[in-house]
mmCIF file of C-alpha atoms (C1' of nucleotides) in Angstrom:
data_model
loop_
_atom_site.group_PDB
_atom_site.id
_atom_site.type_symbol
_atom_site.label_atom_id
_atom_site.label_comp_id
_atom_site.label_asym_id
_atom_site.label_seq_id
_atom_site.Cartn_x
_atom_site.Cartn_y
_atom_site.Cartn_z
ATOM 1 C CA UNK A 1 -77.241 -46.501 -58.483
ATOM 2 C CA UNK A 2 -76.688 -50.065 -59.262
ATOM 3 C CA UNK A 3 -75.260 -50.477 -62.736
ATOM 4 C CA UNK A 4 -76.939 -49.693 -66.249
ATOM 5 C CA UNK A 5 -77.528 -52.955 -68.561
ATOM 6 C CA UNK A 6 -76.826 -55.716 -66.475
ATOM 7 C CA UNK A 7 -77.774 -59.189 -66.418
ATOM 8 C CA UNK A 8 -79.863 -59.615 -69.452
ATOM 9 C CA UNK A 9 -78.282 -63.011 -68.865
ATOM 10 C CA UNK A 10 -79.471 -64.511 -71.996
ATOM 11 C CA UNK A 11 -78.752 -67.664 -70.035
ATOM 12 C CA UNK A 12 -81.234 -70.618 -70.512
ATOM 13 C CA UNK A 13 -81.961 -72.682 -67.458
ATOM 14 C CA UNK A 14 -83.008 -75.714 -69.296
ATOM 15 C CA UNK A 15 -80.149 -74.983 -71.792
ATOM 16 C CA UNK A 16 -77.109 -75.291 -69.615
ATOM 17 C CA UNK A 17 -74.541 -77.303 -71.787
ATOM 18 C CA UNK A 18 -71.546 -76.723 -69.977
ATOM 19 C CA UNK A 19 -69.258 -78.789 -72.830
ATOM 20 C CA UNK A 20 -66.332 -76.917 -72.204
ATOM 21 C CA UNK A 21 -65.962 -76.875 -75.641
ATOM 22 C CA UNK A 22 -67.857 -75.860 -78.921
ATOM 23 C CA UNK A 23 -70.617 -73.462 -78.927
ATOM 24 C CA UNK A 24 -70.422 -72.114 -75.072
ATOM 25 C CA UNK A 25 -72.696 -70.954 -72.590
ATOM 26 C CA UNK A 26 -72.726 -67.389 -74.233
ATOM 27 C CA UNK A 27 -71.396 -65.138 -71.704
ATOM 28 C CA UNK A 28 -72.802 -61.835 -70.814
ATOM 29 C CA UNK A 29 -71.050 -58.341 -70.670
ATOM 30 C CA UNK A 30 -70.096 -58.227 -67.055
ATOM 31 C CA UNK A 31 -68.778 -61.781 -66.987
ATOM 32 C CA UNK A 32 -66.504 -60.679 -69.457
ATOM 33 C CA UNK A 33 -65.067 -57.565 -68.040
ATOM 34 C CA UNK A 34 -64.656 -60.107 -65.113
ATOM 35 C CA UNK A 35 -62.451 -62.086 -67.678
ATOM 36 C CA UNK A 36 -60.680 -59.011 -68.652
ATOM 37 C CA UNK A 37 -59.881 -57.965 -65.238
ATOM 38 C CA UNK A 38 -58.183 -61.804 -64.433
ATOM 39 C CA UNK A 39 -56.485 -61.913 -67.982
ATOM 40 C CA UNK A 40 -54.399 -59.101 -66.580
ATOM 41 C CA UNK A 41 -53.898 -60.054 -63.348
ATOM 42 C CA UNK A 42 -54.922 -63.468 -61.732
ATOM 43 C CA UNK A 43 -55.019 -62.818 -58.883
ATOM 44 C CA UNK A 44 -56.575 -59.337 -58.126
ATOM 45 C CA UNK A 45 -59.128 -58.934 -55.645
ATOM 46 C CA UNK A 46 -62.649 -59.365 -55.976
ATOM 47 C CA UNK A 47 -63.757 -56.355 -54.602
ATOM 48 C CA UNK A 48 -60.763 -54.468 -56.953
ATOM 49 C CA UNK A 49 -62.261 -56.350 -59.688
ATOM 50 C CA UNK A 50 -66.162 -55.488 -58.541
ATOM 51 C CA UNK A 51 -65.253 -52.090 -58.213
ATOM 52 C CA UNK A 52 -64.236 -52.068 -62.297
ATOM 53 C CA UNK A 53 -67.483 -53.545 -63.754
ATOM 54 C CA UNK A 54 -70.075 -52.405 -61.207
ATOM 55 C CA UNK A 55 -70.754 -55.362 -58.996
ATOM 56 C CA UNK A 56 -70.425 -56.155 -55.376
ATOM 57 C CA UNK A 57 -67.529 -58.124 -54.227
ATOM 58 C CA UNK A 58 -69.215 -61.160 -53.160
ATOM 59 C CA UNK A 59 -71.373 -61.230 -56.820
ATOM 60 C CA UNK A 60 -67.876 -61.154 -58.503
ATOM 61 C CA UNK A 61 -66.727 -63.869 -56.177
ATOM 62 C CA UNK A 62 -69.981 -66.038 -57.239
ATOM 63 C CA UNK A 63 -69.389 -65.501 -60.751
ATOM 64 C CA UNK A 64 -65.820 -66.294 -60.363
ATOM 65 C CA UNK A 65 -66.485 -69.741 -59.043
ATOM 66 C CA UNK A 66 -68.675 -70.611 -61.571
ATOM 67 C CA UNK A 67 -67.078 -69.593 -64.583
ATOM 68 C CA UNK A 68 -64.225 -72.030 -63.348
ATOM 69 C CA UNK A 69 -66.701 -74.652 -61.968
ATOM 70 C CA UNK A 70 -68.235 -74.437 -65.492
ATOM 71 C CA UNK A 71 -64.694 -74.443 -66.997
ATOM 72 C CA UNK A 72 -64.707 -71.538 -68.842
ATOM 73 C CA UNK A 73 -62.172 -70.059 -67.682
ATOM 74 C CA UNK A 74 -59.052 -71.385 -65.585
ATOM 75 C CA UNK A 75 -56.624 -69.231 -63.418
ATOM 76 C CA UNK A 76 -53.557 -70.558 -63.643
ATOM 77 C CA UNK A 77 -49.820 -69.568 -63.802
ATOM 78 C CA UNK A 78 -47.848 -69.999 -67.396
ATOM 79 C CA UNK A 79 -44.616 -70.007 -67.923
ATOM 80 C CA UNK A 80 -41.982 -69.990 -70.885
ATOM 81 C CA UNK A 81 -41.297 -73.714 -70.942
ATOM 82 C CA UNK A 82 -37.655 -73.410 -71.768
ATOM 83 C CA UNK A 83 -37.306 -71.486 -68.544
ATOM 84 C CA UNK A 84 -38.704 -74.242 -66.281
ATOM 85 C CA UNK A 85 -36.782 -77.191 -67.480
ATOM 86 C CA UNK A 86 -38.581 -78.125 -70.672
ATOM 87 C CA UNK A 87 -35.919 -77.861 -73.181
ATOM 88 C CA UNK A 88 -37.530 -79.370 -76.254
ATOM 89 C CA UNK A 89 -40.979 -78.525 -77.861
ATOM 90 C CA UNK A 90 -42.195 -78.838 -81.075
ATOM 91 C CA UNK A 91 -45.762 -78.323 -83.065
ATOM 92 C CA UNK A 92 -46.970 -81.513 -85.361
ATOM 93 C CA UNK A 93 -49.241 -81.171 -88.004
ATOM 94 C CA UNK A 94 -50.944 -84.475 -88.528
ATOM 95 C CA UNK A 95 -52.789 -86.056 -91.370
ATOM 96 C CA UNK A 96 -55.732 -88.236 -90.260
ATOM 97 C CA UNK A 97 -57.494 -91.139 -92.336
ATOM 98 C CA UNK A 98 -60.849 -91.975 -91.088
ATOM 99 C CA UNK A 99 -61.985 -90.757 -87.813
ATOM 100 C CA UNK A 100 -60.267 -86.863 -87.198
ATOM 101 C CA UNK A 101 -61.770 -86.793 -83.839
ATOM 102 C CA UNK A 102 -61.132 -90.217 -82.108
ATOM 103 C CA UNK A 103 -57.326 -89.308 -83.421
ATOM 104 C CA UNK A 104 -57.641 -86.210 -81.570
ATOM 105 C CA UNK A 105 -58.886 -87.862 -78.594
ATOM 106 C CA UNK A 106 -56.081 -90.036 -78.439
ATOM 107 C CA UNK A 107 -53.533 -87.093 -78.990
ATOM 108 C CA UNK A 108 -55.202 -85.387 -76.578
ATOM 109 C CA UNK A 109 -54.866 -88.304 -73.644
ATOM 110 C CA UNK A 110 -50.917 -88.016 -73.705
ATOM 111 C CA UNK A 111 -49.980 -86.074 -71.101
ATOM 112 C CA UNK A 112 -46.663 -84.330 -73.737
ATOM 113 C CA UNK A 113 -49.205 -83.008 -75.995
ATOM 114 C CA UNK A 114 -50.320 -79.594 -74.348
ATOM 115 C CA UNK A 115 -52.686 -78.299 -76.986
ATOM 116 C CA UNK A 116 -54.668 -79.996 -79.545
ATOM 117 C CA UNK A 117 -56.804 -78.332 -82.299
ATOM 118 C CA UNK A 118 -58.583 -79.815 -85.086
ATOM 119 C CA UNK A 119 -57.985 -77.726 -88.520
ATOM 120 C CA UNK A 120 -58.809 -77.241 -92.202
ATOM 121 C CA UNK A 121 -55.544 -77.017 -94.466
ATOM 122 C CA UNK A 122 -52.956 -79.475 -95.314
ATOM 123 C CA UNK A 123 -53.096 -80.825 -92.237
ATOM 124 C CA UNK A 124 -55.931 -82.388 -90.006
ATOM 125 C CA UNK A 125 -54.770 -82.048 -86.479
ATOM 126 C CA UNK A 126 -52.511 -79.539 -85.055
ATOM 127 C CA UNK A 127 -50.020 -80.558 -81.666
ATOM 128 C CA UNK A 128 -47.693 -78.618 -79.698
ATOM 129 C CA UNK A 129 -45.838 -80.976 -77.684
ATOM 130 C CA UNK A 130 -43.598 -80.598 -74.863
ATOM 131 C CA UNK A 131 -40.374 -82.512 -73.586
ATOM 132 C CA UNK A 132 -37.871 -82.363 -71.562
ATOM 133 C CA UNK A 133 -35.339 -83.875 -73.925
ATOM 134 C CA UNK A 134 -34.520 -84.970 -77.814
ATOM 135 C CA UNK A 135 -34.948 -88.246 -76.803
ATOM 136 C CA UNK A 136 -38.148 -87.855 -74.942
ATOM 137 C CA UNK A 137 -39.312 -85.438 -78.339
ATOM 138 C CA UNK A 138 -38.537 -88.418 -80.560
ATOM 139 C CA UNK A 139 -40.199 -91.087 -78.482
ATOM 140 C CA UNK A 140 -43.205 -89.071 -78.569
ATOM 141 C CA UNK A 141 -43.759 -88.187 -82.160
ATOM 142 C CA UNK A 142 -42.041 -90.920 -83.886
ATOM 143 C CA UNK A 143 -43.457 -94.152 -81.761
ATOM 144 C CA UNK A 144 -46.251 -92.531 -79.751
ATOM 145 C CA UNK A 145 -47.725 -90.274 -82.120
ATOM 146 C CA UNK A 146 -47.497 -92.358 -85.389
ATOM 147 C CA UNK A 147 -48.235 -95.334 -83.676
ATOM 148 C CA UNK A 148 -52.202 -94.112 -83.300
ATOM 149 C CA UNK A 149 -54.731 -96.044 -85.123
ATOM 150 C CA UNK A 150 -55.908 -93.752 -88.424
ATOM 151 C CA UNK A 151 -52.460 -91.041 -88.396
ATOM 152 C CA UNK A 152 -51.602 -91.106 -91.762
ATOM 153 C CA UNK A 153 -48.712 -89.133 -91.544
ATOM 154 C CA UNK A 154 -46.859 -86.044 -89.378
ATOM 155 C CA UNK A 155 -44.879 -83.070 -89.593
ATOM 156 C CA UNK A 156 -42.736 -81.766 -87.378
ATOM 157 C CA UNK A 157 -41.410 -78.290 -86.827
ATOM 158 C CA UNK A 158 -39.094 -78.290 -83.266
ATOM 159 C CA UNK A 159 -39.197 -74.743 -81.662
ATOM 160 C CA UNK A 160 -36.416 -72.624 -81.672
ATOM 161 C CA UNK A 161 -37.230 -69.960 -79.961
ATOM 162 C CA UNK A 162 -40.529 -68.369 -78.269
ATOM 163 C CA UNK A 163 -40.912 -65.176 -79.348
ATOM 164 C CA UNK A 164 -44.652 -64.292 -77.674
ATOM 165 C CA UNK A 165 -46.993 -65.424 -75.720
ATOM 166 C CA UNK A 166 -50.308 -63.992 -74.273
ATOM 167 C CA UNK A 167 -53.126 -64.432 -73.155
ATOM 168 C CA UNK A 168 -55.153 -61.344 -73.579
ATOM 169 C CA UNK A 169 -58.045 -62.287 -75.636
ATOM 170 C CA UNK A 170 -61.266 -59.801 -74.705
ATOM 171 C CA UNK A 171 -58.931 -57.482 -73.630
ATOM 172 C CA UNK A 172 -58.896 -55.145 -76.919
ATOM 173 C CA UNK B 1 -37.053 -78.536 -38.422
ATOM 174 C CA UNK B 2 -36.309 -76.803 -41.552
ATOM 175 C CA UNK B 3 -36.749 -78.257 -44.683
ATOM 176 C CA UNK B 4 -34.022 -81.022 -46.223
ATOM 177 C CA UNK B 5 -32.948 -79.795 -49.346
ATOM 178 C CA UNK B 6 -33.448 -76.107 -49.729
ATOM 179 C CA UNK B 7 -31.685 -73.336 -51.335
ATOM 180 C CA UNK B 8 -28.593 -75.191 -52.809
ATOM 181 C CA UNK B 9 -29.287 -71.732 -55.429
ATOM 182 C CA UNK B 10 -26.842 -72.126 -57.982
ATOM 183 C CA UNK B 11 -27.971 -68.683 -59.137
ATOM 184 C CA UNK B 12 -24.862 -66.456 -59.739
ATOM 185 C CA UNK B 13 -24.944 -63.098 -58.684
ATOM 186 C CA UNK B 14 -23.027 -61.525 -61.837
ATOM 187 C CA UNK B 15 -24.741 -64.536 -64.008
ATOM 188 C CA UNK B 16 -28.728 -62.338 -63.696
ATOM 189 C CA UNK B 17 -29.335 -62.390 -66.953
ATOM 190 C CA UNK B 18 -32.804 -62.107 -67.090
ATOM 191 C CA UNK B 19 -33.665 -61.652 -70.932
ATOM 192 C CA UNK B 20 -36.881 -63.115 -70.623
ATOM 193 C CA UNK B 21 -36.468 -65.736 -73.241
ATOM 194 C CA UNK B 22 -33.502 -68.118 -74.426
ATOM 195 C CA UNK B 23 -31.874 -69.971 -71.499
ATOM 196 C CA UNK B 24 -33.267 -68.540 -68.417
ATOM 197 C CA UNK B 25 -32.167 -67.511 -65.169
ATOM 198 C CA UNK B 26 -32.166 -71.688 -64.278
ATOM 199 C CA UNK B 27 -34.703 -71.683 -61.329
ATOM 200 C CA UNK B 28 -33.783 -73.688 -58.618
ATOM 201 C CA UNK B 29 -36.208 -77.023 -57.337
ATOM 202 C CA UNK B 30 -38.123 -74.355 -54.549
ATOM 203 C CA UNK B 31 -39.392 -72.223 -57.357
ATOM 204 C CA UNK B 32 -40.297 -75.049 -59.704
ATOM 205 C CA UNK B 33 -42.255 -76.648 -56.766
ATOM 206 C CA UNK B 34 -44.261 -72.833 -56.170
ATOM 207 C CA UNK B 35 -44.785 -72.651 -59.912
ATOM 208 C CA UNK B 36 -46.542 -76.111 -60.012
ATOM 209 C CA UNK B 37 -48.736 -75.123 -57.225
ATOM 210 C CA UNK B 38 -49.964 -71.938 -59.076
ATOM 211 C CA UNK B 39 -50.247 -73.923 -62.243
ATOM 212 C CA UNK B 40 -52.818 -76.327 -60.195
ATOM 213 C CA UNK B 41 -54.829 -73.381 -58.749
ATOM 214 C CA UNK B 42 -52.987 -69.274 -59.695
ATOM 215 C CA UNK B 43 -55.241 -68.301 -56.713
ATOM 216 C CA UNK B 44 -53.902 -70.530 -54.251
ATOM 217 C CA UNK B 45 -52.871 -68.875 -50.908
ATOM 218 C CA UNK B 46 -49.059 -68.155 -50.135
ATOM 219 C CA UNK B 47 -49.263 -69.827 -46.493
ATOM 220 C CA UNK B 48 -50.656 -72.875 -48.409
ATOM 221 C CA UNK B 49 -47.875 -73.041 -50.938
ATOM 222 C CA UNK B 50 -45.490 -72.199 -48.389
ATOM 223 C CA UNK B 51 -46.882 -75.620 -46.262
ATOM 224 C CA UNK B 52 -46.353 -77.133 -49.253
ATOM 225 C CA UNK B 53 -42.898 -76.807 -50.738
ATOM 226 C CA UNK B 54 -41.439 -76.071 -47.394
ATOM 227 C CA UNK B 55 -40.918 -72.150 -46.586
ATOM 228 C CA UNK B 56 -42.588 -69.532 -44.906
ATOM 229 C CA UNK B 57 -45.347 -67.217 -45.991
ATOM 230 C CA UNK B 58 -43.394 -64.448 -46.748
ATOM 231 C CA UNK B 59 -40.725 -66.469 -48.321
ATOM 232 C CA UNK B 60 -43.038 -67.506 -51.136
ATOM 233 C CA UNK B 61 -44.687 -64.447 -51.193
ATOM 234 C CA UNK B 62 -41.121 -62.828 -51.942
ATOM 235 C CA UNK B 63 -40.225 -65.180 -54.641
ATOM 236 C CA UNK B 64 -43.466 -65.173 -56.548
ATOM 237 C CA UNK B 65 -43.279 -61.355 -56.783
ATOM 238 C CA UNK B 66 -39.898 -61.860 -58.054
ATOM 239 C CA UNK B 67 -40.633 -64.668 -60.673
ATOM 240 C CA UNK B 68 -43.682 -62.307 -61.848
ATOM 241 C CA UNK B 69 -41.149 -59.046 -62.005
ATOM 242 C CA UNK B 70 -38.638 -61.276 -63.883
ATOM 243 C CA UNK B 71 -41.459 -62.289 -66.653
ATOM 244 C CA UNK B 72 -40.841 -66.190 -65.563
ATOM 245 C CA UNK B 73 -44.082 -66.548 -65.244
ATOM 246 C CA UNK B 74 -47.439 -64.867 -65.165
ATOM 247 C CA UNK B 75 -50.694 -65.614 -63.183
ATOM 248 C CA UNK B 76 -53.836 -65.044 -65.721
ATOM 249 C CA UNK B 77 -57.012 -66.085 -66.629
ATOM 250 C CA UNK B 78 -57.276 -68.314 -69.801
ATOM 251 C CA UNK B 79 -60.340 -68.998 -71.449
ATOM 252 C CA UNK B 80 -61.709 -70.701 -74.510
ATOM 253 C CA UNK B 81 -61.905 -67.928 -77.300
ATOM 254 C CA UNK B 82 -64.824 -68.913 -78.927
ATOM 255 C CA UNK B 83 -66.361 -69.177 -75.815
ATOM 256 C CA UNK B 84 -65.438 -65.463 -75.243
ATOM 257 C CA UNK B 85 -66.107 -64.221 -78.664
ATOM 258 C CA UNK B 86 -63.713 -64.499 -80.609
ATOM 259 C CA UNK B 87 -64.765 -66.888 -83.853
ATOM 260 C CA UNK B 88 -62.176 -67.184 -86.148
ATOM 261 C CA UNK B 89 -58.913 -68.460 -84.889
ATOM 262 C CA UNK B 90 -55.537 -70.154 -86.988
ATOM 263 C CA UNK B 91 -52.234 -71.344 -87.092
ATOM 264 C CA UNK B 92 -50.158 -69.580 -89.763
ATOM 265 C CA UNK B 93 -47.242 -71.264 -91.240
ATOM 266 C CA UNK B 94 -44.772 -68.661 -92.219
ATOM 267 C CA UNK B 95 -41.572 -68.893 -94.427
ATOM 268 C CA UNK B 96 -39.044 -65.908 -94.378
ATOM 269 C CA UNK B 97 -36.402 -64.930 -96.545
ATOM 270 C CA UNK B 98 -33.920 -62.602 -94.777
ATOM 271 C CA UNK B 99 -33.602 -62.126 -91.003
ATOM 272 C CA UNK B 100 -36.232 -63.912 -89.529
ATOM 273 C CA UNK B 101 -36.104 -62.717 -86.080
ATOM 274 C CA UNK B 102 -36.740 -59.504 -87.308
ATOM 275 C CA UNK B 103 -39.865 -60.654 -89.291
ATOM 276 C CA UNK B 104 -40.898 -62.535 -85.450
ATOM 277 C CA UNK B 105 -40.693 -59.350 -84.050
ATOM 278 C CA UNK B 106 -43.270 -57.353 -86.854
ATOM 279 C CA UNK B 107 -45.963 -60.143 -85.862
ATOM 280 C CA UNK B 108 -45.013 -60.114 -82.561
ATOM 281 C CA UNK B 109 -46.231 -56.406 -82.302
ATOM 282 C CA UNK B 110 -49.776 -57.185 -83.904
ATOM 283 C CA UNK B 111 -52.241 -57.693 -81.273
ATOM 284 C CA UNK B 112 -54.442 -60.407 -83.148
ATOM 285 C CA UNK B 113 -50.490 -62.694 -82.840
ATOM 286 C CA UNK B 114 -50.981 -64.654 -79.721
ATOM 287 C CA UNK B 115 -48.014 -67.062 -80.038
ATOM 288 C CA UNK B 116 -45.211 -66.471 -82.198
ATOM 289 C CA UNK B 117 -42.141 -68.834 -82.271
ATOM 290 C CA UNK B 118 -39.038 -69.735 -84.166
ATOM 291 C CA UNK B 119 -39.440 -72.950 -85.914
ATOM 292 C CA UNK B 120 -36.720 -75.548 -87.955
ATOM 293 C CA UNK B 121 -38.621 -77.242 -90.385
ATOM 294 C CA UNK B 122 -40.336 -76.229 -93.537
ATOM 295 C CA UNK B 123 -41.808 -73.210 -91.535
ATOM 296 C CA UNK B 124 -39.666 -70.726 -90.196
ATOM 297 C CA UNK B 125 -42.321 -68.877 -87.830
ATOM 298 C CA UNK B 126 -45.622 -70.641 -86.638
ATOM 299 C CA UNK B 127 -48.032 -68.089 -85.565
ATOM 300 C CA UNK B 128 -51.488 -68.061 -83.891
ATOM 301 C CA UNK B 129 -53.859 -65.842 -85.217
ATOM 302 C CA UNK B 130 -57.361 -64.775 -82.958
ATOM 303 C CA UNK B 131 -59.610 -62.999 -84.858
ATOM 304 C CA UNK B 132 -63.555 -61.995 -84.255
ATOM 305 C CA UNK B 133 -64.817 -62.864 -87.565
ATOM 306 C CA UNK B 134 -63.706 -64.412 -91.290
ATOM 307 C CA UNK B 135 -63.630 -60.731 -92.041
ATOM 308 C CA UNK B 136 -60.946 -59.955 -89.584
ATOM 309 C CA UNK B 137 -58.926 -63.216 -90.216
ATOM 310 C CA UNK B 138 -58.712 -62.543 -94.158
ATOM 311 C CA UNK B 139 -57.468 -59.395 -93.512
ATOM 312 C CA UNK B 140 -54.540 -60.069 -90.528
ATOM 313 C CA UNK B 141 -52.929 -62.893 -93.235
ATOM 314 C CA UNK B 142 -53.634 -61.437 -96.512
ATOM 315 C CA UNK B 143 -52.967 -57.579 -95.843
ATOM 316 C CA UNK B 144 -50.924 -57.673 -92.273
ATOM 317 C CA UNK B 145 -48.659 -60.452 -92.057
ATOM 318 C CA UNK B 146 -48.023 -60.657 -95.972
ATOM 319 C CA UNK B 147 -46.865 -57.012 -96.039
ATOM 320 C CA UNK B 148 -44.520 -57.767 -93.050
ATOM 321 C CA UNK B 149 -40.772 -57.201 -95.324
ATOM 322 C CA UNK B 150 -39.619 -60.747 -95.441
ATOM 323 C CA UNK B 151 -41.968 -62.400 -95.333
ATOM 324 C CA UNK B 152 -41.864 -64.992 -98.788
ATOM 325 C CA UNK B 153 -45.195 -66.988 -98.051
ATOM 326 C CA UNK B 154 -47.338 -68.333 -95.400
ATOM 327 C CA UNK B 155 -49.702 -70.899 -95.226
ATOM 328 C CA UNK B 156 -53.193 -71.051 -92.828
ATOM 329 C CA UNK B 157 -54.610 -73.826 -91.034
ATOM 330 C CA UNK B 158 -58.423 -72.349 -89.627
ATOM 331 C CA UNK B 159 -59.429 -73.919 -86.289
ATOM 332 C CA UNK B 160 -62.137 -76.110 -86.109
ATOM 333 C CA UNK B 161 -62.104 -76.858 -82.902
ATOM 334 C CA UNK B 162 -60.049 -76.825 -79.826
ATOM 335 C CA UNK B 163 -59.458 -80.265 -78.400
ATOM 336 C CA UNK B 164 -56.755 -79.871 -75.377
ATOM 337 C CA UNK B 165 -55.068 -77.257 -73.795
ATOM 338 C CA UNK B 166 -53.279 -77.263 -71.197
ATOM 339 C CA UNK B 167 -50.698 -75.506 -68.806
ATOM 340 C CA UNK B 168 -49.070 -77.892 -66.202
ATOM 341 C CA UNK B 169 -45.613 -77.582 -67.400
ATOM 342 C CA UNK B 170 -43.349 -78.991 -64.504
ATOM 343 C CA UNK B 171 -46.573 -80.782 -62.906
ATOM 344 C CA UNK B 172 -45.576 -84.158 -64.509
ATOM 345 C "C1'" DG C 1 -104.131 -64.375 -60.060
ATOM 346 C "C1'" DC C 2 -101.185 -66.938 -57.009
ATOM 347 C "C1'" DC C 3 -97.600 -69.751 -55.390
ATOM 348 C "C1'" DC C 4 -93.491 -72.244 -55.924
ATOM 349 C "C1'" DT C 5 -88.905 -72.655 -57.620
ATOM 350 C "C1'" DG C 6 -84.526 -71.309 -59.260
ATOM 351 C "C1'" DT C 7 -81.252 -67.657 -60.259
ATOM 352 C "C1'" DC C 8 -78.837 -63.645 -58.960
ATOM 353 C "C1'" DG C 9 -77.366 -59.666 -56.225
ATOM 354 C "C1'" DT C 10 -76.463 -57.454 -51.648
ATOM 355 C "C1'" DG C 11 -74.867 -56.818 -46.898
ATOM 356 C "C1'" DC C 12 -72.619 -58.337 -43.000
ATOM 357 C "C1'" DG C 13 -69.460 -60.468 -39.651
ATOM 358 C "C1'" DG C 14 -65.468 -63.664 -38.623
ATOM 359 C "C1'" DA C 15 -61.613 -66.177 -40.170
ATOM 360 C "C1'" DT C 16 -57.955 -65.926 -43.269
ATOM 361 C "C1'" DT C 17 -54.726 -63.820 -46.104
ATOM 362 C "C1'" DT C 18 -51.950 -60.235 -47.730
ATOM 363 C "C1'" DC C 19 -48.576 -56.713 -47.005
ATOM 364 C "C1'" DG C 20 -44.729 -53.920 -45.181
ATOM 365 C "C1'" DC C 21 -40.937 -53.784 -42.250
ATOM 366 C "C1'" DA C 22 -37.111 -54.985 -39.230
ATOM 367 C "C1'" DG C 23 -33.808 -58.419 -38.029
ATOM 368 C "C1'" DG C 24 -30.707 -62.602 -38.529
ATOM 369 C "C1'" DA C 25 -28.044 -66.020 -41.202
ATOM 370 C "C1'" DG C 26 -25.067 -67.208 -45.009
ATOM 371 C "C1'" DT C 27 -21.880 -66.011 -48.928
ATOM 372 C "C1'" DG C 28 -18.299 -63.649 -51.539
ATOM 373 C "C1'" DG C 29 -15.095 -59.611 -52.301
ATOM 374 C "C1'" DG C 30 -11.793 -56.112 -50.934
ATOM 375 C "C1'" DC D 1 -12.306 -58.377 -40.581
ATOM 376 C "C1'" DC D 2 -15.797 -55.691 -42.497
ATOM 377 C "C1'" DC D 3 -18.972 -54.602 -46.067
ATOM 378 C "C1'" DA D 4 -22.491 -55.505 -49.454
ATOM 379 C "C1'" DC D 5 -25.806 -58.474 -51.021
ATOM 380 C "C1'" DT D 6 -29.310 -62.022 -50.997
ATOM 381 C "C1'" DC D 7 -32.561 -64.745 -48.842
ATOM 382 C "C1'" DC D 8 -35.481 -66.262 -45.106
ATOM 383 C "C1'" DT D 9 -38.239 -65.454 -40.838
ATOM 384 C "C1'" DG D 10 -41.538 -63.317 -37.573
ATOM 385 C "C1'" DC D 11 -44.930 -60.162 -36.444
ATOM 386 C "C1'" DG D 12 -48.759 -56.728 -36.366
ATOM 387 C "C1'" DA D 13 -52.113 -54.012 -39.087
ATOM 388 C "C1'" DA D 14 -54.933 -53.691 -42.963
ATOM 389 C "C1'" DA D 15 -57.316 -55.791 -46.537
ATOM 390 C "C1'" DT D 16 -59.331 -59.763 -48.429
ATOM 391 C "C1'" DC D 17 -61.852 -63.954 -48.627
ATOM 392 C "C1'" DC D 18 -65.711 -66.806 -47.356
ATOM 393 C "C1'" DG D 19 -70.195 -68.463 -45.764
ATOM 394 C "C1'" DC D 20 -74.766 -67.224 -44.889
ATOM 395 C "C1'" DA D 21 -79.289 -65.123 -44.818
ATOM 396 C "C1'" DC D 22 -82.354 -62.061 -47.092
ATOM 397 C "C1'" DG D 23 -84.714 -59.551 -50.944
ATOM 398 C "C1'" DA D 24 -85.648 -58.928 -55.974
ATOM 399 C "C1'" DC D 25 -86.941 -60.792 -60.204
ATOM 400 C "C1'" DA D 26 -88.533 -64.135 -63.887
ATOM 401 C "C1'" DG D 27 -90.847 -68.384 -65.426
ATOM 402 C "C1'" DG D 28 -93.967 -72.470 -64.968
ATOM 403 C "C1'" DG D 29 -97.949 -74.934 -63.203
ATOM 404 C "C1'" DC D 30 -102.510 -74.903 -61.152
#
DNA sequence: GCCCTGTCGTGCGGATTTCGCAGGAGTGGG
DNA sequence: CCCACTCCTGCGAAATCCGCACGACAGGGC
């Protein structure tokens, strides 16, 4: 009576690239039910959460710590910005000569910019950045910001209002 | 042997108004301190956050149920999508003509809309789209969002890759 | 074939944490 | 002055977390 397909773990010892970004570790079934199971609630109990996908509670506890040792996943608590204190935010769209990436890298070193994603449209780069203030949102983007070596130019569109925000991916 | 400086709670009892969004129920310096312990580790043990920001146990445990029942904040797991599956992911660029809140709202209720906001700029709505394939993606913008009354254009950026992100709001 | 190695799951205590409840302190209104 | 309300504390019972040892299974080298 242990579970049905489990573990085909199409894991590769020799092949562990644990990037944190770009291709992944390709995850099997049950470490994504795992995923599901946090994504609604952080912090429910391993054996809660073994119970749901057919694993013992300290196998679910194993597989915990490793998907965040491997940073796959993080368990963390978000917030609406606004509500904690953070009362200006805005997302940039950046256009890049030369290099996209080492902009990115340098975008991605200041501690305002929360999320950073490379794209293909008009613009090159992406930025949501967070303040506490106009004058700390102006600092960033118009010395900071344009002041990296290869940004050609930004665009800025300042939040008005967050209307959603989730974090439920896998869970359809 | 208290604390110093606890509980100066400006919070007005006829001033609850919890809507979730817009200004907030202004949390007071206790709460902000619990928050940035669960945005360091969501798993983090209430006696340990209690050591830390100066309260009990139960005291914590109290206010974290309450911040979680308000919709302040919420303790989850996030992941990299592509590392979980899903391959296809954009920011949409969306200009309205009409109400726009009520055009925030339609995307707000499609499941493949994981951020919605209110923008100024030449966007009125930026919205992030996670889809499993180039399949999927075509059809959420071209069929979905387009059809949304309102809604006069909209303009994609596709993800290439995800550089930063981030959640330690208040942890500055 | 055989052994060695590494990965993964299970079971089992003991320490820790969570949870529910009752009580006390402080504030504001009638 | 009393009442209603909110918030914090303390405590005991139940549940959870954590480390550890063992067995199962797959792959590589000899």
């Amino acid at each position: 009576m242990h579970s049905g397909p489990v573990a085909s773990r199409s894991a590769d010892p020799k092949d562990s690239r644990e990037s944190k970004n770009g291709g992944g570790p390709q995850l099997d079934a049950v470490s994504l039910a795992i995923i599901e199971q946090l994504q609604e609630d952080g912090r429910r109990p391993y054996a809660a959460i073994g119970k749901a996908v057919g694993l013992s509670e300290a196998a679910v506890r194993q597989r915990v710590q490793k998907l965040l040792d491997q940073g796959v996943m993080q368990i963390v608590a978000v917030t609406d910005p606004l509500t904690v204190g953070f009362r200006r935010q805005a997302m940039v769209g950046v256009n890049v000569e030369g290099d996209v990436e080492s902009v990115a890298d340098a975008l991605t070193a200041m501690d305002e910019c929360e999320y950073v994603v490379m794209t293909a449209g008009s613009f090159d780069l992406m930025v949501e950045i967070v303040c506490e203030d106009d004058d700390h949102l102006l600092e960033v983007i118009n010395r900071r910001i344009r002041a990296v070596p290869g940004v050609r130019s930004t665009e800025s569109f300042v939040y008005l209002k967050l209307k959603k925000q989730t974090y439920m991916w896998g869970t359809r």
